[in-house]
Short mmCIF file of C-alpha atoms in Angstrom, two decimals:
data_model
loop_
_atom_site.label_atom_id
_atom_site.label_comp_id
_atom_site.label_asym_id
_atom_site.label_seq_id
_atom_site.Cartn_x
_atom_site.Cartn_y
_atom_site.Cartn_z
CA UNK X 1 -31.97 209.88 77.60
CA UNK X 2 -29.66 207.54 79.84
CA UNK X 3 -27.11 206.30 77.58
CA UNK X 4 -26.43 202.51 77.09
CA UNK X 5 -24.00 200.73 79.95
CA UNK X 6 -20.18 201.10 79.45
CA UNK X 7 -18.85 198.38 81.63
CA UNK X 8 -20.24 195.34 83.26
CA UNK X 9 -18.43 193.42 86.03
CA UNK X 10 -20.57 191.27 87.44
CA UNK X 11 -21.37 188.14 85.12
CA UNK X 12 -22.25 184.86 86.08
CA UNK X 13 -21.80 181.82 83.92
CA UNK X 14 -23.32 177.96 83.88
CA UNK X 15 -20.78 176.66 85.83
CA UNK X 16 -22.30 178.33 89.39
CA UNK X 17 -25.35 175.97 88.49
CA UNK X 18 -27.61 178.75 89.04
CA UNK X 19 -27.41 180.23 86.27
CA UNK X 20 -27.81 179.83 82.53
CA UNK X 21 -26.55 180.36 79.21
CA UNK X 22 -23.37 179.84 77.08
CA UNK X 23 -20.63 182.06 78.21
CA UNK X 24 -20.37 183.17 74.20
CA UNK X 25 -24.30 184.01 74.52
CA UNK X 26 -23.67 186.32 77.11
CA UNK X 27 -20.99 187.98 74.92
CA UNK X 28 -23.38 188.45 72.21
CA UNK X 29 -25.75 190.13 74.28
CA UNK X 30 -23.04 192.41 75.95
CA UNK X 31 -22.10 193.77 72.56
CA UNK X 32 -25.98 193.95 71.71
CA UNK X 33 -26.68 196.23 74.46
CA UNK X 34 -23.56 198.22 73.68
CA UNK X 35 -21.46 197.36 76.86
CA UNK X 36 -17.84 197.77 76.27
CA UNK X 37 -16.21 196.10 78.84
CA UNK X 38 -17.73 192.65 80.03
CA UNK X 39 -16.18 191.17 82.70
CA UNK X 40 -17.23 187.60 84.13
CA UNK X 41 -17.76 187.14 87.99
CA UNK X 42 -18.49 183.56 88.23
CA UNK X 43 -18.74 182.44 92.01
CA UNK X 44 -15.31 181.79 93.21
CA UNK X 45 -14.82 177.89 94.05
CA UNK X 46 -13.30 177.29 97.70
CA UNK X 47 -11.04 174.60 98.77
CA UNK X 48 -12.55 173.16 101.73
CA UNK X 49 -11.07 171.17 104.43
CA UNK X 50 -13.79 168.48 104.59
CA UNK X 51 -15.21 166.67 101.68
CA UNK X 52 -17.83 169.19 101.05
CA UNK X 53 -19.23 169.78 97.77
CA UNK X 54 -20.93 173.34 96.86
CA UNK X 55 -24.42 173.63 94.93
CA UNK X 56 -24.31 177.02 94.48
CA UNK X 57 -20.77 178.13 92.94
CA UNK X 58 -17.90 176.91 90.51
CA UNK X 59 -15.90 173.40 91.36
CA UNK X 60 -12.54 173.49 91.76
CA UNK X 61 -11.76 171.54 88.22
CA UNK X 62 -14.08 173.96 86.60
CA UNK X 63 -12.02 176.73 86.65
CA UNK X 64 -9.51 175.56 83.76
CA UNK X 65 -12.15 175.44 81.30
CA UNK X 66 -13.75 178.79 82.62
CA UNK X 67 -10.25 180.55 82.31
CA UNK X 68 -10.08 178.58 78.45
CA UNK X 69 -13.51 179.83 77.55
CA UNK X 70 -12.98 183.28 78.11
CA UNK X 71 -9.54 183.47 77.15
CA UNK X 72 -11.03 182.20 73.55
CA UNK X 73 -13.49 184.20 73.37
CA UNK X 74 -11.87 187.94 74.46
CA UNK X 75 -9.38 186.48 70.80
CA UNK X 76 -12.10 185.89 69.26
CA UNK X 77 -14.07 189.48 69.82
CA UNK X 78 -11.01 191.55 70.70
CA UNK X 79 -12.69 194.12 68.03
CA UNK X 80 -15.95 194.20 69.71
CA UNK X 81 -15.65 193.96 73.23
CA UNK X 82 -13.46 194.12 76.03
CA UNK X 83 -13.04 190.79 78.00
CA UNK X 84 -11.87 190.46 81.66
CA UNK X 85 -11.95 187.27 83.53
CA UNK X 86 -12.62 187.31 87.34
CA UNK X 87 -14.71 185.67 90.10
CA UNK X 88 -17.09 186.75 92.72
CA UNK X 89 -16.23 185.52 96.44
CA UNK X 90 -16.91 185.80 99.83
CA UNK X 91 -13.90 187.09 102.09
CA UNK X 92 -13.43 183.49 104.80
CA UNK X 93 -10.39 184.47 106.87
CA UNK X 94 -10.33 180.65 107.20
CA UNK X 95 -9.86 179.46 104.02
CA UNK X 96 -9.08 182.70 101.94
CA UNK X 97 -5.27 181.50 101.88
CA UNK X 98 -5.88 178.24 100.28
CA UNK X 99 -8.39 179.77 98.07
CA UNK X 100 -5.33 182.45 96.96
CA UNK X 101 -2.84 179.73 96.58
CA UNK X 102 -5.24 177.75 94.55
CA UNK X 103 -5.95 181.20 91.75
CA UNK X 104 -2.24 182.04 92.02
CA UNK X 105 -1.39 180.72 88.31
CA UNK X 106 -4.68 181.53 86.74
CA UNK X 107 -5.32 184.76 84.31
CA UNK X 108 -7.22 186.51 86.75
CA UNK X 109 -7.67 190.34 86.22
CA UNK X 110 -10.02 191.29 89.43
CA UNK X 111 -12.56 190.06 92.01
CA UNK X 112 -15.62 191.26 93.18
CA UNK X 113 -16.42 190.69 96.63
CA UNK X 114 -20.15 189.26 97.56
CA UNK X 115 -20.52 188.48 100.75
CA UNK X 116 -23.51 185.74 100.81
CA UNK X 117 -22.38 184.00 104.02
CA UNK X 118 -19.85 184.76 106.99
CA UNK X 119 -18.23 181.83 107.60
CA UNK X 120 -19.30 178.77 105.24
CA UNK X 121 -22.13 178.65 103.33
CA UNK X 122 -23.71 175.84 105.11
CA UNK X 123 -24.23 178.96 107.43
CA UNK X 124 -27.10 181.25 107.43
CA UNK X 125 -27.27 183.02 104.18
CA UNK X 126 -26.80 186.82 104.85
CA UNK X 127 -29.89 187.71 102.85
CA UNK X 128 -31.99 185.98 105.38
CA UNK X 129 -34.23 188.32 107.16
CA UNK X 130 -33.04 188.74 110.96
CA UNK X 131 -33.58 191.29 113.64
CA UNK X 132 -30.36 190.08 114.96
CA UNK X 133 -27.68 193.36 115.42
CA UNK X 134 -25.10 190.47 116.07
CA UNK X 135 -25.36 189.27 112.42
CA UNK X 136 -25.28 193.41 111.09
CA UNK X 137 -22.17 193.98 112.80
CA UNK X 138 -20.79 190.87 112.06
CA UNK X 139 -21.36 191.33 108.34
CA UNK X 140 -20.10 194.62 108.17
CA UNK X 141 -16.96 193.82 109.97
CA UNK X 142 -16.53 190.94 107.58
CA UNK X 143 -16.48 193.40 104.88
CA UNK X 144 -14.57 195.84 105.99
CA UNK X 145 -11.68 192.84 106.97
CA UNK X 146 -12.12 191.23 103.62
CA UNK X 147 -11.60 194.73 101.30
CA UNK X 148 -8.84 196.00 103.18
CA UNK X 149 -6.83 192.81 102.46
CA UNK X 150 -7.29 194.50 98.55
CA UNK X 151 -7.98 191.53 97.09
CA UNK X 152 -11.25 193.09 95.43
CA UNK X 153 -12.13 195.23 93.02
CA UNK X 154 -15.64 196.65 94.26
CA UNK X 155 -18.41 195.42 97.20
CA UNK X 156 -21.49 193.61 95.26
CA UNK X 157 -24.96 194.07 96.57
CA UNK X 158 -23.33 196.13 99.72
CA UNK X 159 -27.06 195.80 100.83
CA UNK X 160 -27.57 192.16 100.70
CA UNK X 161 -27.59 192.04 104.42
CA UNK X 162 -31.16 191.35 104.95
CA UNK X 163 -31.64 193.71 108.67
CA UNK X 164 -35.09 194.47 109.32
CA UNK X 165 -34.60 195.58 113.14
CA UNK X 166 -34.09 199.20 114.52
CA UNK X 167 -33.40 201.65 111.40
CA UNK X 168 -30.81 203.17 113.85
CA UNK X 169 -28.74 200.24 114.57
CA UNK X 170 -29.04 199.54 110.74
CA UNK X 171 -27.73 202.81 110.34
CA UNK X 172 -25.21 202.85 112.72
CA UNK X 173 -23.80 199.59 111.08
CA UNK X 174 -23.79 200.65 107.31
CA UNK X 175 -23.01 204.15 108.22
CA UNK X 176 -19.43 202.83 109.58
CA UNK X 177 -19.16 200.86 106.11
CA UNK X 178 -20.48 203.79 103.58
CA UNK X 179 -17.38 205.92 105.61
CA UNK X 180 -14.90 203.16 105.05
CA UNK X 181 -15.74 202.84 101.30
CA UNK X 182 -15.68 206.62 100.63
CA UNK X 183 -12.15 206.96 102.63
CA UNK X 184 -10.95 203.87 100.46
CA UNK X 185 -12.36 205.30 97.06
CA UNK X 186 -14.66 201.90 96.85
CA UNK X 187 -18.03 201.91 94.86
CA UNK X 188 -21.04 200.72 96.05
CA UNK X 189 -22.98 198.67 93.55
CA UNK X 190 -26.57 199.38 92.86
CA UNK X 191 -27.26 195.86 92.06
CA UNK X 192 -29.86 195.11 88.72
CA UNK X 193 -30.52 192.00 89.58
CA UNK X 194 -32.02 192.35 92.37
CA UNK X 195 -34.41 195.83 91.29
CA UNK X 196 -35.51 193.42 88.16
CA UNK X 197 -36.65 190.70 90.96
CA UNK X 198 -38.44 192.65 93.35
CA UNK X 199 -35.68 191.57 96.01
CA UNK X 200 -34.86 193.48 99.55
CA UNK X 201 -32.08 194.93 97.85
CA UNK X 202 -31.11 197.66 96.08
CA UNK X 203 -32.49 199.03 99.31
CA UNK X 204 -33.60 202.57 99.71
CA UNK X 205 -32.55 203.06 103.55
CA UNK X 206 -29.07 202.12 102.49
CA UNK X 207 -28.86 203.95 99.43
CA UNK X 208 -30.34 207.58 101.41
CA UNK X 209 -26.96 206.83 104.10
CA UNK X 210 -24.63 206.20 101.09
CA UNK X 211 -25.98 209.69 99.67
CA UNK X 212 -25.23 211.20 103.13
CA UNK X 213 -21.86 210.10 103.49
CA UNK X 214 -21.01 211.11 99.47
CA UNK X 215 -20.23 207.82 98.13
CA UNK X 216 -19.87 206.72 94.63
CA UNK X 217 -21.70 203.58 92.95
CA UNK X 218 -21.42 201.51 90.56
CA UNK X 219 -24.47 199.41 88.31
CA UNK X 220 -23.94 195.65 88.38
CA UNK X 221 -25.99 193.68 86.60
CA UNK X 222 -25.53 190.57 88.18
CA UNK X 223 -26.30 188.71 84.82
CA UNK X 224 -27.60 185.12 85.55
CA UNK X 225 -28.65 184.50 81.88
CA UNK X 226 -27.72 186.52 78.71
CA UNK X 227 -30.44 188.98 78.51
CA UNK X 228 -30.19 190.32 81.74
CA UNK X 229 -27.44 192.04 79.89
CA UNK X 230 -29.92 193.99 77.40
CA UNK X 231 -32.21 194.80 80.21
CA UNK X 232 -31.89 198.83 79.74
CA UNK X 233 -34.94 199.62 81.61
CA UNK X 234 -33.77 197.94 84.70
CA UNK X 235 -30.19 199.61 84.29
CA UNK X 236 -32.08 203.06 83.56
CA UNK X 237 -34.51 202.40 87.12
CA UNK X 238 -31.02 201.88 88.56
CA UNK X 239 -29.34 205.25 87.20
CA UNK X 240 -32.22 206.67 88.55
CA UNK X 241 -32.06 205.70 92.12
CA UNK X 242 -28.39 206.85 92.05
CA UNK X 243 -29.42 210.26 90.59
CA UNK X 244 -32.24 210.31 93.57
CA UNK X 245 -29.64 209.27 96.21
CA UNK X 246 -26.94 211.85 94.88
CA UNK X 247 -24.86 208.99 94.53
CA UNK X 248 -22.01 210.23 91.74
CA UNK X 249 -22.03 206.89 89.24
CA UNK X 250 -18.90 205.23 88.36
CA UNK X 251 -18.73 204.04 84.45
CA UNK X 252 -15.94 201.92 84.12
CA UNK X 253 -13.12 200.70 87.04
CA UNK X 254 -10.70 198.52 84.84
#
């Protein structure tokens, strides 16, 4: 029998507007489905240089209340669950330093690095299919750039790049990021969220070349609404492709 999850870091709350649920709710559930550690992920706000204003992640002047909420709640069930407060983010060389400068006096206790776009997310979204190996490389260089300024924690959804040319440029590609994340002791994540909704990703290909190279993972649920915490069968289909893929599963990281 696989035994319940120990440690979640990737949580999403309202505030992303794609997602749902009171950040207490997803709490609840946490300690429901016996996870120990919970830590929230919301999508990192960016200060951009234009007036632009993002659908898809945390304002600015959210992230005072988010920071309040959680802070609140980790008092409130310090006896039941371990709280941690962090964001998800893309690594954007160009605006990465005002995004820094704008986190530097908030409580934060890790980041997860997703990388949904390369340069601004008015930009092709990197889980768009393309036979392009311009965009592969591109992505995977991103990646590499963005962890080794150690800013995050752990790579989410390593295999959210959406290639569906030659497997051996797609090897070639993720082959040169499994090596980097096994010489950097860096998970990858084996993502729930996308197993429970059919999506390109966790994808098999990748996981085989993460086997090859020896690399750890991690299981992420991705939670966009409270129960995706308590789904156990999607986080036991996810054990198992780690288990298939010899990939050696990490528990907890903080």
């Amino acid at each position: 029998m696989i035994p319940d999850m120990k440690a979640n870091y990737h949580t999403h709350t309202f505030r992303c507007k794609h997602a749902d649920g009171e950040d207490k709710e997803y709490v609840e559930a946490a300690i429901k489905a016996g996870i120990k550690t919970l830590g929230f992920s919301d999508h990192c706000p960016w200060i951009y240089d234009d007036d632009f204003v993002s659908k898809i992640r945390m304002l600015p002047d959210e992230v005072d209340d988010y920071c309040r909420s959680l802070e609140m709640l980790r008092e409130e069930y310090k006896k039941d669950i371990r709280i941690l407060i962090g964001f998800e983010a893309e690594y954007l060389p160009a605006l990465v330093e005002k995004q820094d400068a704008f986190l530097k006096d908030y409580p934060i206790d890790y980041m997860i690095l997703g990388q949904h776009f390369l340069e601004h997310e008015l930009f092709p979204y990197t889980g768009t299919e393309t036979q392009d190996e311009s965009v592969l490389k591109k992505y995977v260089d991103t990646v590499i750039e963005g962890l080794d300024s150690g800013r995050y924690l752990y790579l989410a959804h390593p295999d959210l790049i959406n290639y569906q040319g030659s497997l051996e440029i797609y090897a070639k590609h993720m082959l040169r990021l499994c090596h980097y994340l096994k010489e950097h002791n860096i998970p990858i994540e084996i993502n729930m969220l996308g197993k429970y909704q059919g999506r390109h990703y966790p994808r098999t290909e990748f996981l085989a070349l993460a086997g090859q190279v020896g690399n750890s993972a991690i299981i992420g649920v991705d939670a966009h609404t409270p129960r995706h915490l308590q789904n156990h069968h999607v986080y036991e289909l996810c054990v198992e492709l780690a288990q298939k893929y010899h990939l050696k599963l990490v528990d907890e990281m903080i």
